[in-house]
XYZ file of N, CA and C in Angstrom:
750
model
N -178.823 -0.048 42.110
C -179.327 -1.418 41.988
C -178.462 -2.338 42.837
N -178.917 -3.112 43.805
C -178.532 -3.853 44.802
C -177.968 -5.079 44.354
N -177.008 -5.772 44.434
C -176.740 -7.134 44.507
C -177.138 -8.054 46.087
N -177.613 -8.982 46.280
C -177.617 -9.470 47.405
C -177.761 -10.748 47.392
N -177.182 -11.311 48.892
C -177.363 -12.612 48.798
C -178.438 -12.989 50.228
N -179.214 -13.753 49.933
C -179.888 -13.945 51.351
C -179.669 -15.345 51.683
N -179.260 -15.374 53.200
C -178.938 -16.500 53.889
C -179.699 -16.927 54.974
N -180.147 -18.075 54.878
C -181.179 -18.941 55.828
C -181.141 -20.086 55.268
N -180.924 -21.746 56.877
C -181.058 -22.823 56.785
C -182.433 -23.073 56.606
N -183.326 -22.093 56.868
C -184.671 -22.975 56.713
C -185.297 -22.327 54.793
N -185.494 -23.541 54.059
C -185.522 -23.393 52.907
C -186.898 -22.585 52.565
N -188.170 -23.119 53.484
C -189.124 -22.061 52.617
C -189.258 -20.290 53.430
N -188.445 -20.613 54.281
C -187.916 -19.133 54.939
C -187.285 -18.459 53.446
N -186.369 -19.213 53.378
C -185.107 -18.423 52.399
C -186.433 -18.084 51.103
N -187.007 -19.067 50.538
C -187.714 -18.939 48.956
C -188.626 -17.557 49.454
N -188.975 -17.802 50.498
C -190.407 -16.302 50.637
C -189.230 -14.825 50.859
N -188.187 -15.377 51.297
C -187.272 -13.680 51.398
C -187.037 -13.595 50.285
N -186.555 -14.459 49.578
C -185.847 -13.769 47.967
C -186.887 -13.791 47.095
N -188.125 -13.888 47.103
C -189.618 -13.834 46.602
C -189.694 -11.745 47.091
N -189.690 -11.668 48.178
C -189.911 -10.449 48.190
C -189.050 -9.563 47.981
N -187.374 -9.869 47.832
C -186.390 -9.288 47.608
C -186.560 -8.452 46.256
N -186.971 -10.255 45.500
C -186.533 -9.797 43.680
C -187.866 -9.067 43.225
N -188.892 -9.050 44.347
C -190.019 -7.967 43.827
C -189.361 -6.320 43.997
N -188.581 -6.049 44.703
C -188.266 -4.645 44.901
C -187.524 -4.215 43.701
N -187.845 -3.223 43.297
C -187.153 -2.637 42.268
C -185.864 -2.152 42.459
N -185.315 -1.775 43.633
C -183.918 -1.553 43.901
C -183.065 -2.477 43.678
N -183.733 -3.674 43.696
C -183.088 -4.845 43.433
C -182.431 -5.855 42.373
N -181.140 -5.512 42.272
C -180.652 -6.138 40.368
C -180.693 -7.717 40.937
N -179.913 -8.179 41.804
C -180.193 -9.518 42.123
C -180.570 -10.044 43.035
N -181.024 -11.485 43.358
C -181.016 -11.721 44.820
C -180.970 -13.234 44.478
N -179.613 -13.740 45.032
C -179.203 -15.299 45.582
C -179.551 -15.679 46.632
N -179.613 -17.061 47.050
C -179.787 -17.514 48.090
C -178.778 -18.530 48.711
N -178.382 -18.412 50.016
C -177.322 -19.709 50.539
C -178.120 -20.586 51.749
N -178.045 -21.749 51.875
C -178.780 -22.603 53.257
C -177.663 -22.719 53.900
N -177.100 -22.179 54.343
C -176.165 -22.102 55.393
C -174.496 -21.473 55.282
N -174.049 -20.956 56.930
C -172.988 -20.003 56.878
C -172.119 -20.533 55.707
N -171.633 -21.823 56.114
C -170.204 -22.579 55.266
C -170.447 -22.097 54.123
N -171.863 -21.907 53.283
C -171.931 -21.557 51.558
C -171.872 -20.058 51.579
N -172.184 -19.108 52.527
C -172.495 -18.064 52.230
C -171.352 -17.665 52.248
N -170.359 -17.766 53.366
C -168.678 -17.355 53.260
C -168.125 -18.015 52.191
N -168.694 -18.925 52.140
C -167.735 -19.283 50.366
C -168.243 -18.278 49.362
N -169.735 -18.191 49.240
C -169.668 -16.959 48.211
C -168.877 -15.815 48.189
N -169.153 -15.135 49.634
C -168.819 -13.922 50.101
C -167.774 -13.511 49.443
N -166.347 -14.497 50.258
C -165.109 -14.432 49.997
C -164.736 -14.279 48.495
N -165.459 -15.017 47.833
C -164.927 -15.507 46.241
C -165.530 -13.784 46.014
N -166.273 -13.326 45.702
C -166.936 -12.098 45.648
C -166.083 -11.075 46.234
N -165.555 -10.884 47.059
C -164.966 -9.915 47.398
C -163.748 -9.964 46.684
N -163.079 -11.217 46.352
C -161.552 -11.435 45.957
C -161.779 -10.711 44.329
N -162.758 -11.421 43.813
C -163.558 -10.672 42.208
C -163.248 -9.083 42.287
N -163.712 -8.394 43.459
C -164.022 -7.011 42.984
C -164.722 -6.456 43.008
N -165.255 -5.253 42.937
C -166.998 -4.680 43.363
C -167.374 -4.951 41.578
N -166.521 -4.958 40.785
C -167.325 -4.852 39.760
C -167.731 -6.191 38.828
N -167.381 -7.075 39.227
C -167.323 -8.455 38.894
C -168.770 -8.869 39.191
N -169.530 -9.740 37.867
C -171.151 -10.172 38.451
C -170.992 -10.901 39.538
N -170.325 -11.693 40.038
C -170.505 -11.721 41.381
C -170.602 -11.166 42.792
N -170.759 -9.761 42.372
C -170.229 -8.946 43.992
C -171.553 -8.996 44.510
N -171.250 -8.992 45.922
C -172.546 -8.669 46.462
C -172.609 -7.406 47.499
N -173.394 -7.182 47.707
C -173.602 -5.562 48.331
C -174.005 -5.594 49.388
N -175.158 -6.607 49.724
C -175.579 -6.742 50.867
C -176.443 -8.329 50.896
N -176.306 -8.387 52.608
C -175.958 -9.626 52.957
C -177.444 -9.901 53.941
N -178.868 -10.475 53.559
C -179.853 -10.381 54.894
C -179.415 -11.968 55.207
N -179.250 -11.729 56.413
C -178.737 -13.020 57.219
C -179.502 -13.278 58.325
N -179.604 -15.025 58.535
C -180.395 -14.954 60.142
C -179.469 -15.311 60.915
N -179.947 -15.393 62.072
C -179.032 -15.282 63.126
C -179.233 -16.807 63.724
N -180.268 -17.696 63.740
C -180.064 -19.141 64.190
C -179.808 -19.867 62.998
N -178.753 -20.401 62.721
C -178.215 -21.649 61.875
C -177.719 -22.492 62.283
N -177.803 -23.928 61.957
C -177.098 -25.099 62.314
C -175.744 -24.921 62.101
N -174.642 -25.232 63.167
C -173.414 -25.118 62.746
C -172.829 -23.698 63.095
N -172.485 -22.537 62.763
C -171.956 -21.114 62.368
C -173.523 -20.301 62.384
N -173.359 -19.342 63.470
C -174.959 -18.642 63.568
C -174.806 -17.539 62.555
N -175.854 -16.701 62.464
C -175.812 -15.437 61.406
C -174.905 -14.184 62.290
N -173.916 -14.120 63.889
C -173.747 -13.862 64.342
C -172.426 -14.027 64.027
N -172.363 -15.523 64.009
C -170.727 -15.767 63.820
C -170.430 -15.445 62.297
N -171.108 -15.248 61.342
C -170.643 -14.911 59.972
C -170.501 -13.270 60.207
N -171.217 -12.486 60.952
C -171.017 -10.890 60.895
C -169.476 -10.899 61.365
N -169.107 -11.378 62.714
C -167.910 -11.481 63.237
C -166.804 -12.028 62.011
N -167.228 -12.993 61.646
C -166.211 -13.001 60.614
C -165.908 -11.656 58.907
N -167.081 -12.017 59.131
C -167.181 -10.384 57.550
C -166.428 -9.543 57.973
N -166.297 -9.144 59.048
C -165.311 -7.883 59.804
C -164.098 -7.502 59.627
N -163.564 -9.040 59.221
C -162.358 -8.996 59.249
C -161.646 -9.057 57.681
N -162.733 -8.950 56.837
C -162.806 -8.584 55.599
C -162.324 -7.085 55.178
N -161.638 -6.669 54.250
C -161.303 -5.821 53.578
C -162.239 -4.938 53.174
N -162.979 -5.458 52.601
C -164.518 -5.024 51.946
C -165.939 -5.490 52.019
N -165.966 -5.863 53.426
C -167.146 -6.889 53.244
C -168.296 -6.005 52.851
N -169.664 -7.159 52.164
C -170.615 -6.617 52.074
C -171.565 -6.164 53.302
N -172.534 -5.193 53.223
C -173.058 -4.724 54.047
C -174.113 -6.276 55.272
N -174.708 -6.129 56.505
C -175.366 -6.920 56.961
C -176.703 -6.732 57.033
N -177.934 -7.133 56.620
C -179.215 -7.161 57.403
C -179.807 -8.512 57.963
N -179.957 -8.335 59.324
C -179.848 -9.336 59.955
C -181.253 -9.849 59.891
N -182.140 -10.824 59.557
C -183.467 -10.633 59.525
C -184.053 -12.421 60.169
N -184.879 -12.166 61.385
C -184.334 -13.035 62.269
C -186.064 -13.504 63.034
N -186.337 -14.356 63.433
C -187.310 -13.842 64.576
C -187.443 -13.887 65.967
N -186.077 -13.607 66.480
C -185.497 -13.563 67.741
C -185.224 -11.863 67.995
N -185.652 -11.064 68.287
C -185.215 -9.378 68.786
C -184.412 -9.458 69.616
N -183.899 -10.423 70.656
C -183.296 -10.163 71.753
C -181.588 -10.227 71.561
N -181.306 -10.373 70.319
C -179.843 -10.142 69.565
C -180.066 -9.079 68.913
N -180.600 -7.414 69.167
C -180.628 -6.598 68.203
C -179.158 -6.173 68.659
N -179.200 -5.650 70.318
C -178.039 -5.216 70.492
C -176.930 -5.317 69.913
N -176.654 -6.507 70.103
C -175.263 -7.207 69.361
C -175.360 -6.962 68.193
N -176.463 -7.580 67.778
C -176.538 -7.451 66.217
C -175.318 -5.976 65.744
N -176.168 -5.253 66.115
C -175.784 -3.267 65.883
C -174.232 -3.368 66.290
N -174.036 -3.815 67.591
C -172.651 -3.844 67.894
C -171.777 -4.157 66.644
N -172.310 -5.110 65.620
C -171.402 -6.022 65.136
C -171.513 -4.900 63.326
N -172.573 -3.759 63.382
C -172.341 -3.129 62.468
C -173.605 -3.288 61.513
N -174.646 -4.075 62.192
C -175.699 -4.154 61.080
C -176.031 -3.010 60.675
N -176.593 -3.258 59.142
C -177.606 -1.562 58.781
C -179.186 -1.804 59.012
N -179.577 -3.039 59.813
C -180.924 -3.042 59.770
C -181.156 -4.228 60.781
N -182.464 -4.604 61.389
C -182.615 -5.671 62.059
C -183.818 -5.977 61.978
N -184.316 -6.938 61.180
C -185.602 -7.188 60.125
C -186.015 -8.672 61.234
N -187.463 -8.226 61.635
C -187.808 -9.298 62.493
C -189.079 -10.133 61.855
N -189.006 -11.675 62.033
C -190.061 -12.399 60.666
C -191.085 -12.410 62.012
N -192.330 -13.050 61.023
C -192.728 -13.315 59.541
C -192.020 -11.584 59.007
N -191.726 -11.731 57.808
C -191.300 -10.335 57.214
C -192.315 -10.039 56.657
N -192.640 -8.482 56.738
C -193.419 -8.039 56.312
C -192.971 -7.139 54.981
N -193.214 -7.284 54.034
C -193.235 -6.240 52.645
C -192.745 -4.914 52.707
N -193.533 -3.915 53.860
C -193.305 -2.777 53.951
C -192.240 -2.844 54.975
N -191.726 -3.493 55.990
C -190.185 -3.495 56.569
C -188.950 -3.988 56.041
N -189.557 -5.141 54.840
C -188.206 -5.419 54.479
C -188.241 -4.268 53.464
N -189.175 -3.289 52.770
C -188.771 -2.387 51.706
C -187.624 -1.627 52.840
N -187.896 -1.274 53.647
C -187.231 0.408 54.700
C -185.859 -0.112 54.660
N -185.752 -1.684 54.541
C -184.182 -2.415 55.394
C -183.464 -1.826 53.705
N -184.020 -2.065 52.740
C -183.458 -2.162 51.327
C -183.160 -0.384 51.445
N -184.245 0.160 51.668
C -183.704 2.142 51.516
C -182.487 1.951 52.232
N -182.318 1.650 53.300
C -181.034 2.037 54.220
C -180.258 1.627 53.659
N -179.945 0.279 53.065
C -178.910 -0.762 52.493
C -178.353 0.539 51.298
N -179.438 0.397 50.294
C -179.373 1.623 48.919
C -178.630 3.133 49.268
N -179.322 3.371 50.772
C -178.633 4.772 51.056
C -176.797 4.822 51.215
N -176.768 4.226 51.479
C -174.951 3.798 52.238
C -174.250 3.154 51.257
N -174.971 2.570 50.255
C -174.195 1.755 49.003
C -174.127 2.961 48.449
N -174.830 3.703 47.991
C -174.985 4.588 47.235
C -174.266 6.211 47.389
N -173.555 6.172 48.457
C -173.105 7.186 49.045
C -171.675 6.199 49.997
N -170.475 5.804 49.173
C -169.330 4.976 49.409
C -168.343 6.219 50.332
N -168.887 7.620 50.282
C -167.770 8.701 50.703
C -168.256 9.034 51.739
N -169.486 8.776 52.432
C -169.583 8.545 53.951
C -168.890 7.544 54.475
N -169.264 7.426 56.482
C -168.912 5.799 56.747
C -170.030 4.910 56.927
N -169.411 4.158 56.292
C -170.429 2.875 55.728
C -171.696 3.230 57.233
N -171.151 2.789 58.595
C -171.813 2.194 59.328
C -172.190 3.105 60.613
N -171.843 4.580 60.224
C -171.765 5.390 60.863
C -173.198 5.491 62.334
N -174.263 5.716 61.733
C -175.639 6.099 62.216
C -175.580 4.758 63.349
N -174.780 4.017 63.247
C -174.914 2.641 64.076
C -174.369 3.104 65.810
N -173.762 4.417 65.516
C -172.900 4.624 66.843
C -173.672 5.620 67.309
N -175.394 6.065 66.688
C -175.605 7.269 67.171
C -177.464 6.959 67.694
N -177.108 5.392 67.003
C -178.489 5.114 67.720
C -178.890 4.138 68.572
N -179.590 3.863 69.361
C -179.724 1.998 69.659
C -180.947 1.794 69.813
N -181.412 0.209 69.161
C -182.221 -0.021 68.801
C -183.054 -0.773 69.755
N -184.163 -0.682 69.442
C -185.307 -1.113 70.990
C -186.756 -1.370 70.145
N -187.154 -2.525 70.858
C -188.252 -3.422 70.215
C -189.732 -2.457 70.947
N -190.550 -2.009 69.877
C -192.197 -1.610 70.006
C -192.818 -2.051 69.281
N -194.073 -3.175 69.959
C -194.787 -4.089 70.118
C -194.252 -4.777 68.320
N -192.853 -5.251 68.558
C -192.441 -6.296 67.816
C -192.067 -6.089 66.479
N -191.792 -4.543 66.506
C -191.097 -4.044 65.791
C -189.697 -3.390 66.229
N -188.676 -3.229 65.628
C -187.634 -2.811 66.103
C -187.189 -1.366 65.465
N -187.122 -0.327 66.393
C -187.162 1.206 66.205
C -185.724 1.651 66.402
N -185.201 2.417 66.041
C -183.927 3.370 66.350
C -184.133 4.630 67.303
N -183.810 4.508 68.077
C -183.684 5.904 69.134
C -182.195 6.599 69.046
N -182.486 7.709 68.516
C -181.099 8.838 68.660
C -180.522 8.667 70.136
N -179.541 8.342 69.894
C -178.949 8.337 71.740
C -178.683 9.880 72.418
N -179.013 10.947 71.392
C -178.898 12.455 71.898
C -180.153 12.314 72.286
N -181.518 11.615 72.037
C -182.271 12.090 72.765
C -182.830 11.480 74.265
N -181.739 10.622 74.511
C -182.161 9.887 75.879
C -181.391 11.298 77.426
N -182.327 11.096 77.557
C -182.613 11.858 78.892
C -181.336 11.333 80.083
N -182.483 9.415 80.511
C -181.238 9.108 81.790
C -181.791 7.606 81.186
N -180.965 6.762 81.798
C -180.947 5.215 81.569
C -181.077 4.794 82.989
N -182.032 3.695 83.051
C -182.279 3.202 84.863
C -182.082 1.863 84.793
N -181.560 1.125 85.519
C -180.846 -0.146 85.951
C -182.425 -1.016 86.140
N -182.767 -1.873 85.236
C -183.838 -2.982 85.834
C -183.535 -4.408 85.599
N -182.774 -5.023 86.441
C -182.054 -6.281 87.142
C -181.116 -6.490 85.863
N -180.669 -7.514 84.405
C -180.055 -7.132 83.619
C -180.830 -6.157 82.788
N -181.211 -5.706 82.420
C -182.190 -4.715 81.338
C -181.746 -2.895 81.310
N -182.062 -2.355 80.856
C -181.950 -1.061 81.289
C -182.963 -0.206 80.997
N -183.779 0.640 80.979
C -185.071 1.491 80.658
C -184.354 2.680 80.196
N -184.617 2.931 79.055
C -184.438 4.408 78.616
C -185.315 5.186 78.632
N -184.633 6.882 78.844
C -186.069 7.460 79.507
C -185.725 8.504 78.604
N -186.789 9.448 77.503
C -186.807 10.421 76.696
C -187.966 11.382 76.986
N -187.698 12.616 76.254
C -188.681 13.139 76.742
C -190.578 12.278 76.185
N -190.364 11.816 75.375
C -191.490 11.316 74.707
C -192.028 9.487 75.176
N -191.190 9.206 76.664
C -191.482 8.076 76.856
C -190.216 7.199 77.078
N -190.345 6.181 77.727
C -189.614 5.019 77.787
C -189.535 4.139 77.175
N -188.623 2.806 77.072
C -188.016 1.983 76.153
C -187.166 1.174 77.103
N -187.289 -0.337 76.943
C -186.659 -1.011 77.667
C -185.268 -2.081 76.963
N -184.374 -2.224 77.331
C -183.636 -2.959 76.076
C -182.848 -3.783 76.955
N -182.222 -4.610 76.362
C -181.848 -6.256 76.948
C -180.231 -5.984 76.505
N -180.117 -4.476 77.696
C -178.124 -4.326 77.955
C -178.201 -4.056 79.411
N -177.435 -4.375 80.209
C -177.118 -4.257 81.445
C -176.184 -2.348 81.074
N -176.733 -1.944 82.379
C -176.650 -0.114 82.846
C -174.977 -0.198 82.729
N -174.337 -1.330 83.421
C -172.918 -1.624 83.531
C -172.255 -1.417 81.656
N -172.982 -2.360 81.066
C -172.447 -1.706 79.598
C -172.808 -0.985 78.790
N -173.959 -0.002 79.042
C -174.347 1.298 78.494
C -173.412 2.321 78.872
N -172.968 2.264 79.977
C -171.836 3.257 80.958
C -171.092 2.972 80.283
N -170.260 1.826 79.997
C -169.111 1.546 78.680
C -168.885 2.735 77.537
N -169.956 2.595 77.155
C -170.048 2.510 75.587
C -170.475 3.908 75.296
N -170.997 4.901 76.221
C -171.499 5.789 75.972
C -171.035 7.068 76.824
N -169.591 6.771 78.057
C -168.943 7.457 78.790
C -168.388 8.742 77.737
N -168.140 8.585 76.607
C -167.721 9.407 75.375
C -168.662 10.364 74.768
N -170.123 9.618 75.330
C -171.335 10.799 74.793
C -171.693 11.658 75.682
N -171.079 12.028 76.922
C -171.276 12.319 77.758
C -172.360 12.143 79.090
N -172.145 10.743 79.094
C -173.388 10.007 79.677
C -172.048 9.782 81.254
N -172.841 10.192 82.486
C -171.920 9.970 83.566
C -173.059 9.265 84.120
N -172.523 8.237 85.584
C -173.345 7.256 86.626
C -173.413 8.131 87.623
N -174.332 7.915 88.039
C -174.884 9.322 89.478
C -174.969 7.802 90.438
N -175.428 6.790 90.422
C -176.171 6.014 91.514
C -176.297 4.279 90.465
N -176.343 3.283 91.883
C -176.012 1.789 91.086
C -177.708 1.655 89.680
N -177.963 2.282 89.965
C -179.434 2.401 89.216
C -179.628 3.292 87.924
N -178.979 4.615 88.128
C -178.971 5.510 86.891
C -177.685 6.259 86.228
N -177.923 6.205 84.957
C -176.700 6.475 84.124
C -177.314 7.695 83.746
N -176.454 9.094 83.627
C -177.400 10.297 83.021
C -176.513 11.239 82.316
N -177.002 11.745 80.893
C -176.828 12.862 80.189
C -176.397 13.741 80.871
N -174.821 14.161 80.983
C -174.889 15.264 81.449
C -175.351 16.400 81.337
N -175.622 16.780 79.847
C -176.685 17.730 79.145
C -177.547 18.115 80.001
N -178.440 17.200 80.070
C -179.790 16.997 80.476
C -180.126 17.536 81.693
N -178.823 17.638 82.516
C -179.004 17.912 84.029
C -179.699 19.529 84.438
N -180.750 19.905 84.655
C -181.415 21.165 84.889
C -180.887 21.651 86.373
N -180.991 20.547 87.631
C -180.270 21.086 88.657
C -179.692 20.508 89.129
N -179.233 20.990 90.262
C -178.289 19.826 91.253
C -178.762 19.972 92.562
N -179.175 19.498 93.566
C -179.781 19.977 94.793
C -179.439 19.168 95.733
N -179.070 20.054 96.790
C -178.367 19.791 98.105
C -179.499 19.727 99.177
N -179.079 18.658 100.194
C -180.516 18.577 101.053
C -179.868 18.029 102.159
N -179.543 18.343 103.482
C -178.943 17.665 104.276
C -177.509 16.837 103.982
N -176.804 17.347 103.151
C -175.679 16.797 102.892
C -176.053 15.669 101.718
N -177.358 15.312 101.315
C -177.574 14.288 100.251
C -177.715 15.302 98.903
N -177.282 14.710 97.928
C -177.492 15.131 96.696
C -178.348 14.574 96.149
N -178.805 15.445 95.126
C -180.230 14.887 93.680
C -179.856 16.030 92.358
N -180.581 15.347 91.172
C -180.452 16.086 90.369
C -181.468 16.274 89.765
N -182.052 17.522 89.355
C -183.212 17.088 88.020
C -182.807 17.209 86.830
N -183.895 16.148 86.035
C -183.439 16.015 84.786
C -184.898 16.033 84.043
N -185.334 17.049 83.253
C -186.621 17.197 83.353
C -187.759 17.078 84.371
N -188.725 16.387 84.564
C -189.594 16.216 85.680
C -189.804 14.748 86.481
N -187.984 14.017 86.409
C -187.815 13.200 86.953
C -186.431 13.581 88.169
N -186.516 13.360 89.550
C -185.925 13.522 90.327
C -184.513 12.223 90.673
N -183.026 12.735 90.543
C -182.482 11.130 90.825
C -182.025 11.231 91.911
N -181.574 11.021 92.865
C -180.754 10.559 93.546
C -179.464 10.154 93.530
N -178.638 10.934 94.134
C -176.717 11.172 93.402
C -176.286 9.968 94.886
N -175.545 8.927 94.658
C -175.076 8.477 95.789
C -173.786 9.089 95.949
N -173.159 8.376 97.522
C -172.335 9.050 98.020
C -170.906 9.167 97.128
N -171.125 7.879 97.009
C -169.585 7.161 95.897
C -169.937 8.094 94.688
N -170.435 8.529 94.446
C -170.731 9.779 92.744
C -170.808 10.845 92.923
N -170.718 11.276 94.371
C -171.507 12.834 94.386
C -170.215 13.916 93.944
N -168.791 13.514 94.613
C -167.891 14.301 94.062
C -167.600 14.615 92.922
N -167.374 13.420 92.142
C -166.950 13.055 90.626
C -168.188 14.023 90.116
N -169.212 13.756 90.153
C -170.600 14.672 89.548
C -170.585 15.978 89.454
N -169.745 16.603 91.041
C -170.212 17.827 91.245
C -168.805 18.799 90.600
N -167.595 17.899 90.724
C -166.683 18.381 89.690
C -166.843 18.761 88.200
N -167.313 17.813 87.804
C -167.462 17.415 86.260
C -168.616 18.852 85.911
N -169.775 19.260 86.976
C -170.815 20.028 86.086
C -170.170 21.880 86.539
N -169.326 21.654 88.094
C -168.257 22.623 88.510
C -167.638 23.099 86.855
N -166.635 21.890 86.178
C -165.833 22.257 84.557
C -166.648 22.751 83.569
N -168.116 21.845 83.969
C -168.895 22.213 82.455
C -169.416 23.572 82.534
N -169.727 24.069 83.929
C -170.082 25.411 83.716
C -168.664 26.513 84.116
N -167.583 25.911 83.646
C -166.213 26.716 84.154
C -166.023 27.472 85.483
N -166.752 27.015 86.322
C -166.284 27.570 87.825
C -165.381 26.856 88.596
């Protein structure tokens, strides 16, 4: 059974979320705050209480535009909490999912809310409360999230193929289709050099996994990666041809 508090400046926003909150049965409570300044005052007092104190709260659906302190700048601050409660960010802006996730959300709930999405945000919330001997926020480092037709989906990052550079944006490419998301190729390469994701060319970032061949053609390199052909530039071709040289130990 969930404790929660839901936070939004706009008041008949806030009454219709905690209208559908306190209909869910997972749900022991649901408060409401009109803005960051009240919700960190709850928060804090709540955490100082204890998990077991009627005030604790468990989880936190927050928006992300507020007057003053955004639902952005309160995640950044929860962080630095001991115990903070969990985040669902529930918003009608998608183009902060990224961050959002960066910052540890367990969900990214896009309005008008619909009944059957805010139930899925509450399973996830329930799953991770309910299971304190995992890490809280784990699944956050293994997926990233990408908007279809205005819904927001999780893609396993094991199953992306190659990532392609489109001006800031990047296209993810799987076997089951593409996905476009609002991160520059420059900080996917960051963040994902550890999953074994290497840069072949200023355009594509690729699974080393994934790589089926390597092919030499007049001194130019390419690789396939399923039944898409890349192009290795010059500045990558060494680093590339080392790295798959180790992976197959020759």
């Amino acid at each position: 059974m969930l404790r929660v508090l839901a936070v939004d400046d706009e008041e008949p926003a806030l009454e219709e979320l905690l209208y559908l909150l306190r209909a869910d049965p997972r749900i022991r409570s649901a408060e409401g705050a009109t803005g960051a300044t009240e919700a960190l005052r709850r928060i804090g007092g709540a955490v100082d209480a204890g998990p077991d104190d009627p005030s604790a709260i468990d989880v936190v659906f927050l928006d992300i535009h507020m007057a003053g302190l955004t639902g952005l700048d309160v995640a950044q601050l929860l962080a630095g909490f001991a115990a903070p409660p969990l985040i669902v960010f529930v918003t009608a802006h998608e183009g902060f999912a990224v961050h959002a996730f960066d910052l540890k959300a367990v969900d990214y709930v896009l309005k008008p809310v619909r009944r059957e999405r805010l139930a899925e945000a509450v399973r996830r919330v329930a799953e991770q409360v309910g299971d304190r001997s995992a890490p809280v926020h784990d699944t956050a480092h293994d997926q990233i999230p990408v908007e279809l037709g205005g819904v927001i989906r999780f893609i396993p990052i094991d199953d992306i193929a190659y990532a392609e550079a489109q001006g800031d944006y990047a296209r993810l490419h799987t076997a089951t289709g593409s996905h476009l998301v609002r991160v520059p190729l420059t900080t996917l390469e960051e963040r994902w050099r550890t999953r074994g994701f290497v840069r072949i060319h200023r355009r594509h970032l690729v699974a080393l996994g994934r790589i089926d061949e390597l092919r030499l053609d007049a001194g130019s390199m390419s690789v396939r990666v399923g039944t898409a052909e890349l192009a290795v530039s010059r500045r990558h071709t060494r680093a590339l041809r080392d790295l798959l040289m180790r992976r197959t130990g020759r």
